[in-house]
Coordinates of C-alpha atoms in Angstrom, one line a residue:
X152 CA 8.1 -22.4 -14.4
X153 CA 11.3 -20.5 -14.4
X154 CA 11.5 -17.0 -14.9
X155 CA 14.8 -14.9 -15.6
X156 CA 15.7 -12.4 -12.9
X157 CA 15.0 -9.0 -13.5
X158 CA 17.4 -6.6 -15.4
X159 CA 17.9 -4.6 -12.1
X160 CA 18.7 -7.7 -10.3
X161 CA 21.2 -8.8 -13.0
X162 CA 22.8 -5.2 -12.5
X163 CA 23.0 -5.4 -9.0
X164 CA 24.8 -8.4 -9.4
X165 CA 27.0 -6.7 -11.8
X166 CA 28.1 -4.0 -9.8
X167 CA 28.5 -6.3 -6.2
X168 CA 31.6 -5.6 -4.5
X169 CA 32.2 -2.1 -6.3
X170 CA 32.9 0.8 -4.4
X171 CA 31.6 3.8 -6.2
X172 CA 33.9 7.2 -6.1
X173 CA 32.7 8.9 -3.1
X174 CA 33.9 12.4 -4.5
X175 CA 30.5 12.3 -7.0
X176 CA 26.8 12.1 -5.5
X177 CA 25.1 8.9 -6.6
X178 CA 23.2 9.1 -9.9
X179 CA 21.1 6.5 -11.0
X180 CA 19.9 6.5 -15.0
X181 CA 18.4 2.9 -14.6
X182 CA 14.9 2.9 -14.1
X183 CA 12.2 4.3 -16.5
X184 CA 10.6 6.3 -13.5
X185 CA 10.1 9.8 -13.6
X186 CA 12.0 11.8 -10.9
X187 CA 9.7 14.9 -10.9
X188 CA 6.8 15.6 -8.1
X189 CA 3.3 14.2 -9.7
X190 CA 1.5 17.2 -10.3
X191 CA -0.2 18.9 -7.3
X192 CA -3.7 18.7 -8.7
X193 CA -3.3 14.9 -8.9
X194 CA -2.1 14.5 -5.3
X195 CA -5.0 16.9 -4.1
X196 CA -7.4 15.0 -5.6
X197 CA -6.2 11.5 -4.2
X198 CA -6.4 13.0 -0.8
X199 CA -10.0 14.5 -1.2
X200 CA -11.3 11.2 -2.3
X201 CA -9.3 9.3 0.6
X202 CA -12.7 8.6 2.3
X203 CA -13.6 6.3 -0.7
X204 CA -11.3 3.6 0.5
X205 CA -14.1 2.3 2.6
X206 CA -15.8 0.9 -0.8
X207 CA -15.0 -1.8 -2.8
X208 CA -14.1 -0.6 -6.4
X209 CA -15.2 -2.1 -9.8
X210 CA -13.3 -4.3 -11.6
X211 CA -14.3 -2.5 -15.2
X212 CA -13.4 0.7 -13.2
X213 CA -15.9 3.6 -12.6
X214 CA -17.6 5.3 -15.8
X215 CA -16.0 8.7 -15.0
X216 CA -12.6 6.8 -15.3
X217 CA -13.4 5.3 -18.5
X218 CA -15.0 8.0 -20.3
X219 CA -11.8 10.3 -19.0
X220 CA -9.9 7.5 -20.9
X221 CA -11.7 7.5 -24.0
X222 CA -11.5 11.1 -24.0
X223 CA -7.8 11.2 -24.2
X224 CA -7.9 8.8 -26.7
X225 CA -10.4 10.8 -29.1
X226 CA -8.4 14.0 -28.2
X227 CA -5.0 12.7 -28.7
X228 CA -5.5 10.6 -31.7
X229 CA -8.4 11.7 -33.3
X230 CA -10.2 8.0 -32.4
X231 CA -13.6 7.8 -31.0
X232 CA -13.8 4.5 -28.9
X233 CA -17.2 2.7 -28.0
X234 CA -17.6 1.6 -24.4
X235 CA -16.8 -1.9 -25.0
X236 CA -13.4 -1.1 -26.8
X237 CA -11.7 0.0 -23.7
X238 CA -11.1 -2.0 -20.4
X239 CA -9.5 0.2 -17.6
X240 CA -6.5 -1.6 -15.6
X241 CA -4.7 -1.7 -12.4
X242 CA -1.5 -0.1 -14.7
X243 CA -0.3 -1.8 -17.7
X244 CA 1.9 -4.4 -16.2
X245 CA -0.9 -6.4 -15.0
X246 CA -2.4 -6.6 -18.7
X247 CA 0.6 -7.2 -20.3
X248 CA 1.0 -10.5 -18.1
X249 CA -2.2 -11.9 -17.9
X250 CA -3.6 -10.8 -21.2
X251 CA -1.5 -13.0 -23.3
X252 CA -2.4 -16.0 -21.0
X253 CA -6.0 -15.3 -21.3
X254 CA -5.8 -15.0 -25.1
X255 CA -3.4 -17.9 -25.5
X256 CA -5.3 -20.3 -23.1
X257 CA -7.3 -22.3 -25.8
X258 CA -4.5 -22.4 -28.2
X259 CA -2.7 -25.8 -28.5
X260 CA 0.6 -24.9 -29.6
X261 CA 0.6 -20.9 -28.8
X262 CA 3.1 -18.8 -30.8
X263 CA 4.0 -15.2 -29.4
X264 CA 6.2 -12.7 -31.2
X265 CA 7.7 -9.5 -29.5
X266 CA 10.1 -7.0 -30.1
X267 CA 13.8 -7.6 -28.8
X268 CA 15.1 -6.1 -26.4
X269 CA 11.9 -5.7 -24.8
X270 CA 10.3 -5.0 -21.3
X271 CA 10.5 -8.2 -19.5
X272 CA 7.0 -8.5 -18.7
X273 CA 6.5 -9.9 -22.3
X274 CA 8.9 -12.6 -21.8
X275 CA 7.2 -13.4 -18.2
X276 CA 3.8 -13.7 -20.3
X277 CA 5.1 -16.2 -22.9
X278 CA 6.7 -18.4 -20.4
X279 CA 3.4 -18.3 -18.0
X280 CA 1.5 -19.0 -21.5
X281 CA 3.8 -21.7 -22.4
X282 CA 4.2 -20.0 -25.7
X283 CA 7.0 -20.4 -28.3
X284 CA 8.8 -17.4 -28.6
X285 CA 9.3 -15.1 -31.8
X286 CA 12.1 -12.6 -31.3
X287 CA 11.8 -9.5 -33.2
X288 CA 15.3 -8.0 -33.4
X289 CA 15.9 -4.0 -33.2
X290 CA 19.2 -3.5 -34.6
X291 CA 21.0 -0.8 -35.9
X292 CA 21.0 -2.5 -39.4
X293 CA 17.1 -2.4 -39.6
X294 CA 16.8 1.2 -38.1
X295 CA 15.6 -0.6 -34.7
X296 CA 12.3 -1.4 -36.4
X297 CA 11.0 -5.0 -36.7
X298 CA 11.6 -6.8 -40.1
X299 CA 8.5 -8.0 -41.2
X300 CA 9.1 -12.0 -42.2
X301 CA 5.6 -12.7 -43.2
X302 CA 6.8 -16.7 -43.5
X303 CA 7.6 -16.6 -39.5
X304 CA 4.9 -14.2 -38.6
X305 CA 2.0 -16.4 -40.6
X306 CA 2.0 -18.8 -37.7
X307 CA 1.8 -16.6 -34.7
X308 CA -1.4 -16.0 -32.4
X309 CA -0.1 -12.9 -30.7
X310 CA 2.2 -10.2 -31.5
X311 CA 3.4 -7.2 -29.3
X312 CA 5.1 -4.2 -30.4
X313 CA 6.3 -1.7 -28.5
X314 CA 6.4 2.1 -30.3
X315 CA 7.4 4.3 -29.1
X316 CA 9.9 1.7 -28.3
X317 CA 12.0 1.1 -24.6
X318 CA 15.0 0.7 -24.9
X319 CA 16.0 2.1 -28.4
X320 CA 13.6 5.2 -28.5
X321 CA 12.8 4.2 -32.0
X322 CA 9.3 4.9 -33.7
X323 CA 6.9 3.6 -36.5
X324 CA 5.2 6.0 -38.6
X325 CA 1.4 5.4 -39.3
X326 CA 2.0 3.8 -42.4
X327 CA 4.8 1.2 -40.8
X328 CA 1.9 0.4 -38.1
X329 CA -0.6 -0.1 -40.8
X330 CA 1.3 -2.6 -42.5
X331 CA 1.6 -4.4 -39.1
X332 CA -2.5 -4.1 -39.1
X333 CA -3.1 -5.5 -42.5
X334 CA -0.3 -8.4 -41.6
X335 CA -2.6 -9.0 -38.5
X336 CA -5.7 -9.3 -40.5
X337 CA -4.4 -11.3 -43.4
X338 CA -3.0 -14.1 -41.1
X339 CA -5.6 -13.7 -38.1
X340 CA -3.3 -12.8 -35.1
X341 CA -4.0 -10.5 -32.0
X342 CA -1.5 -7.5 -32.9
X343 CA -0.9 -5.5 -29.6
X344 CA 1.1 -2.0 -29.3
X345 CA 2.9 -0.9 -25.9
X346 CA 2.2 2.8 -26.5
X347 CA 3.2 3.8 -23.0
X348 CA 5.6 6.2 -24.3
X349 CA 3.1 8.0 -26.6
X350 CA 2.8 11.1 -25.1
X351 CA 6.9 11.5 -24.3
X352 CA 7.9 13.1 -27.8
X353 CA 10.3 15.9 -28.7
X354 CA 8.8 17.3 -31.6
X355 CA 5.7 15.5 -33.8
X356 CA 3.0 13.5 -32.1
X357 CA 3.5 9.8 -32.3
X358 CA 0.7 7.6 -34.0
X359 CA -1.2 4.9 -32.6
X360 CA -2.0 1.6 -33.6
X361 CA -5.4 2.6 -33.4
X362 CA -4.9 5.5 -35.8
X363 CA -3.1 2.9 -38.0
X364 CA -6.3 0.2 -38.0
X365 CA -8.6 3.0 -39.1
X366 CA -5.9 4.4 -41.9
X367 CA -6.2 0.7 -43.5
X368 CA -9.6 0.9 -43.3
X369 CA -10.1 -1.6 -40.0
X370 CA -12.7 0.7 -38.2
X371 CA -14.2 -2.2 -36.1
X372 CA -10.2 -2.7 -34.8
X373 CA -10.5 -6.2 -35.7
X374 CA -7.3 -8.2 -34.0
X375 CA -5.9 -4.8 -32.9
X376 CA -5.1 -3.5 -29.4
X377 CA -3.2 -0.6 -27.7
X378 CA -2.1 -0.6 -24.3
X379 CA -1.4 2.7 -22.4
X380 CA -0.5 4.0 -19.4
X381 CA -0.6 7.4 -16.7
X382 CA 2.7 6.4 -15.6
X383 CA 5.3 8.1 -17.7
X384 CA 2.7 10.7 -19.1
X385 CA 1.9 12.5 -15.6
X386 CA 4.9 11.4 -13.6
X387 CA 2.5 9.3 -11.5
X388 CA 3.3 5.3 -11.7
X389 CA 2.0 4.9 -8.2
X390 CA -1.2 5.8 -9.5
X391 CA -1.4 2.3 -11.4
X392 CA -3.9 3.4 -14.0
X393 CA -3.6 2.4 -17.5
X394 CA -6.1 0.8 -20.1
X395 CA -6.1 -1.8 -23.2
X396 CA -8.3 -0.9 -26.1
X397 CA -9.3 -1.8 -29.6
X398 CA -11.3 -5.0 -30.7
X399 CA -14.1 -5.2 -28.6
X400 CA -14.9 -8.9 -29.5
X401 CA -11.6 -9.9 -27.5
X402 CA -12.2 -7.5 -24.9
X403 CA -15.5 -8.9 -23.9
X404 CA -14.0 -11.9 -22.7
X405 CA -11.2 -10.3 -21.3
X406 CA -13.3 -8.0 -19.3
X407 CA -15.1 -11.0 -17.8
X408 CA -11.6 -12.6 -17.0
X409 CA -10.7 -9.6 -15.2
X410 CA -13.2 -10.1 -12.5
X411 CA -11.6 -13.1 -11.5
X412 CA -8.2 -11.5 -11.5
X413 CA -8.9 -9.2 -8.7
X414 CA -6.9 -6.3 -9.6
X415 CA -9.6 -3.6 -9.5
X416 CA -8.2 0.1 -9.0
X417 CA -8.9 1.6 -5.5
X418 CA -11.4 4.5 -5.8
X419 CA -9.3 7.4 -4.9
X420 CA -6.6 6.2 -7.5
X421 CA -9.4 6.2 -10.0
X422 CA -10.7 9.7 -9.0
X423 CA -7.1 11.2 -9.3
X424 CA -6.4 9.4 -12.5
X425 CA -9.5 10.6 -14.2
X426 CA -8.3 14.1 -13.4
X427 CA -4.8 13.2 -15.1
X428 CA -6.2 11.5 -18.1
X429 CA -8.1 14.7 -18.7
X430 CA -5.3 17.0 -18.8
X431 CA -2.9 18.0 -21.2
X432 CA -1.1 20.8 -19.8
X433 CA 0.8 19.0 -17.1
X434 CA 1.8 16.5 -19.7
X435 CA 3.3 19.2 -22.1
X436 CA 4.9 20.8 -19.1
X437 CA 6.9 17.1 -18.9
X438 CA 7.9 17.2 -22.3
X439 CA 9.7 20.5 -22.2
X440 CA 12.0 19.1 -19.1
X441 CA 12.6 15.8 -21.2
X442 CA 13.4 18.2 -24.3
X443 CA 16.0 19.9 -22.2
X444 CA 17.6 16.7 -21.2
X445 CA 17.7 15.6 -24.8
X446 CA 19.0 18.7 -25.8
X447 CA 21.7 18.5 -23.2
X448 CA 22.6 14.9 -24.3
X449 CA 23.2 15.9 -28.0
X450 CA 25.4 19.0 -26.6
X451 CA 27.5 16.6 -24.5
X452 CA 27.6 13.5 -25.9
X453 CA 27.0 14.3 -29.6
X454 CA 23.9 12.0 -30.2
X455 CA 20.9 12.8 -32.2
X456 CA 17.9 13.7 -30.2
X457 CA 15.3 10.9 -29.9
X458 CA 11.7 11.4 -31.6
X459 CA 10.1 10.0 -28.4
X460 CA 10.5 8.3 -24.9
X461 CA 13.1 9.5 -22.3
X462 CA 16.1 6.7 -23.4
X463 CA 19.3 6.8 -25.0
X464 CA 20.2 4.0 -26.6
X465 CA 24.0 4.4 -26.6
X466 CA 26.5 2.2 -28.3
X467 CA 29.5 1.6 -26.2
X468 CA 32.7 -0.5 -26.6
X469 CA 32.0 -3.4 -23.6
X470 CA 28.7 -2.5 -22.1
X471 CA 29.2 -4.8 -19.0
X472 CA 32.7 -3.4 -18.3
X473 CA 31.8 0.2 -19.4
X474 CA 29.1 -0.1 -16.5
X475 CA 31.2 -1.1 -13.9
X476 CA 34.0 1.5 -14.7
X477 CA 31.2 4.3 -14.8
X478 CA 29.8 3.2 -11.5
X479 CA 33.3 2.8 -9.7
X480 CA 34.7 6.1 -10.8
X481 CA 32.1 8.2 -11.2
X482 CA 29.0 6.9 -9.0
X483 CA 26.8 7.0 -12.0
X484 CA 24.2 3.8 -12.7
X485 CA 23.0 2.9 -16.3
X486 CA 21.7 -0.6 -17.7
X487 CA 23.6 -2.7 -19.9
X488 CA 21.5 -3.8 -23.0
X489 CA 22.0 -7.1 -23.0
X490 CA 20.1 -7.4 -19.7
X491 CA 17.1 -5.9 -21.5
X492 CA 17.3 -8.6 -24.6
X493 CA 18.1 -12.3 -25.2
X494 CA 19.5 -14.2 -27.9
X495 CA 17.4 -15.0 -30.7
X496 CA 17.1 -18.4 -32.6
X497 CA 20.7 -17.4 -34.5
X498 CA 22.2 -16.6 -31.2
X499 CA 22.0 -13.1 -31.6
X500 CA 21.9 -10.6 -28.8
X501 CA 20.8 -7.5 -30.2
X502 CA 21.4 -5.7 -26.5
X503 CA 25.1 -6.4 -26.5
X504 CA 27.4 -3.5 -27.0
X505 CA 24.8 -0.7 -25.5
X506 CA 23.7 0.8 -22.7
X507 CA 20.3 2.3 -21.8
X508 CA 20.4 5.9 -20.1
X509 CA 17.2 7.0 -18.8
X510 CA 16.9 10.7 -18.6
X511 CA 14.3 11.1 -15.8
X512 CA 16.1 13.8 -13.8
X513 CA 15.8 17.4 -13.5
X514 CA 17.7 18.9 -16.1
X515 CA 20.7 20.4 -13.6
X516 CA 21.2 16.9 -12.4
X517 CA 20.6 15.0 -15.8
X518 CA 24.0 17.3 -17.0
X519 CA 26.1 16.5 -14.0
X520 CA 25.5 12.4 -14.9
X521 CA 25.8 13.1 -18.7
X522 CA 29.2 15.3 -18.2
X523 CA 30.8 12.4 -16.3
X524 CA 29.4 9.6 -19.0
X525 CA 31.4 12.0 -21.3
X526 CA 34.2 11.8 -19.3
X527 CA 34.0 8.0 -18.8
X528 CA 33.8 7.5 -22.4
X529 CA 36.6 9.6 -23.1

């Protein structure tokens, strides 16, 4: 079983031997990790419940946490989930890796499709599942939205979308998501949308695949699942709190499978996460910072503001060379787009010629980095 090095490992190799300009303080705009303090009320809850470390947690999660997650879904998307339609998880990386292995286990020759560029765990799960992969390329030509090739997708067992998208920051409308739901029903494949960036939007709220399922009349969420996480929403990736929700008939078996995986969340983390999922004020305050960062990017780099996520997918002449030069001359790290994508069946890598910039710092520091980027681009 062979796994590709992670993008950050490739970046380390690319920059090896380069001495950055010490006249500038180092700034890394590479990882999608909010660089803000986790809200105080979350930290206080974690400390308050630390004595519960003496107890084993349930794999299924405490009822108060699952209730809080379903409350978030209802409050945010207007979707009321039944108890069997949501499974809490130890973050979403766990689910994205082991759910495909569970779901594809009994498929004789499994076929999996996912957006390209992508979060690398999709590829890892495909390798572990021995699945044939279909890349859904996101390019400037298709507006960074996956083109539906029905003949190709008809043979799929599992399709993973990621909207709002990492790294291109593109979004799908309710109607566009609805088209994917109808396709999943028509060809009987499982459709997942990774919605971890759903709460980082600049203006209009971003729709969920669950909403789209109801929109096209699929009220039982047949073949439809979404994944979401507290990491970006609450600036708390260390809480490892996420969920998978939708088709209860699929989740019933998966919930049992997870009892063997051993990924139960410690009780103090569950208590803090439940509070975070129930609160919207701190999320709105974080969105204000990201909006300021995008405003700065628009003014400094002359780019359009993204509808969601905290990423800028910036076109540059030679991404590898530019990344090295930016680090050497300006002490700023970014991630080449080709590290986040793969060549498809036609030999095309849609990440070539782009860099991903994560606007996850406080605005003053973000402005410093963007001004250095502008100078490097000129």
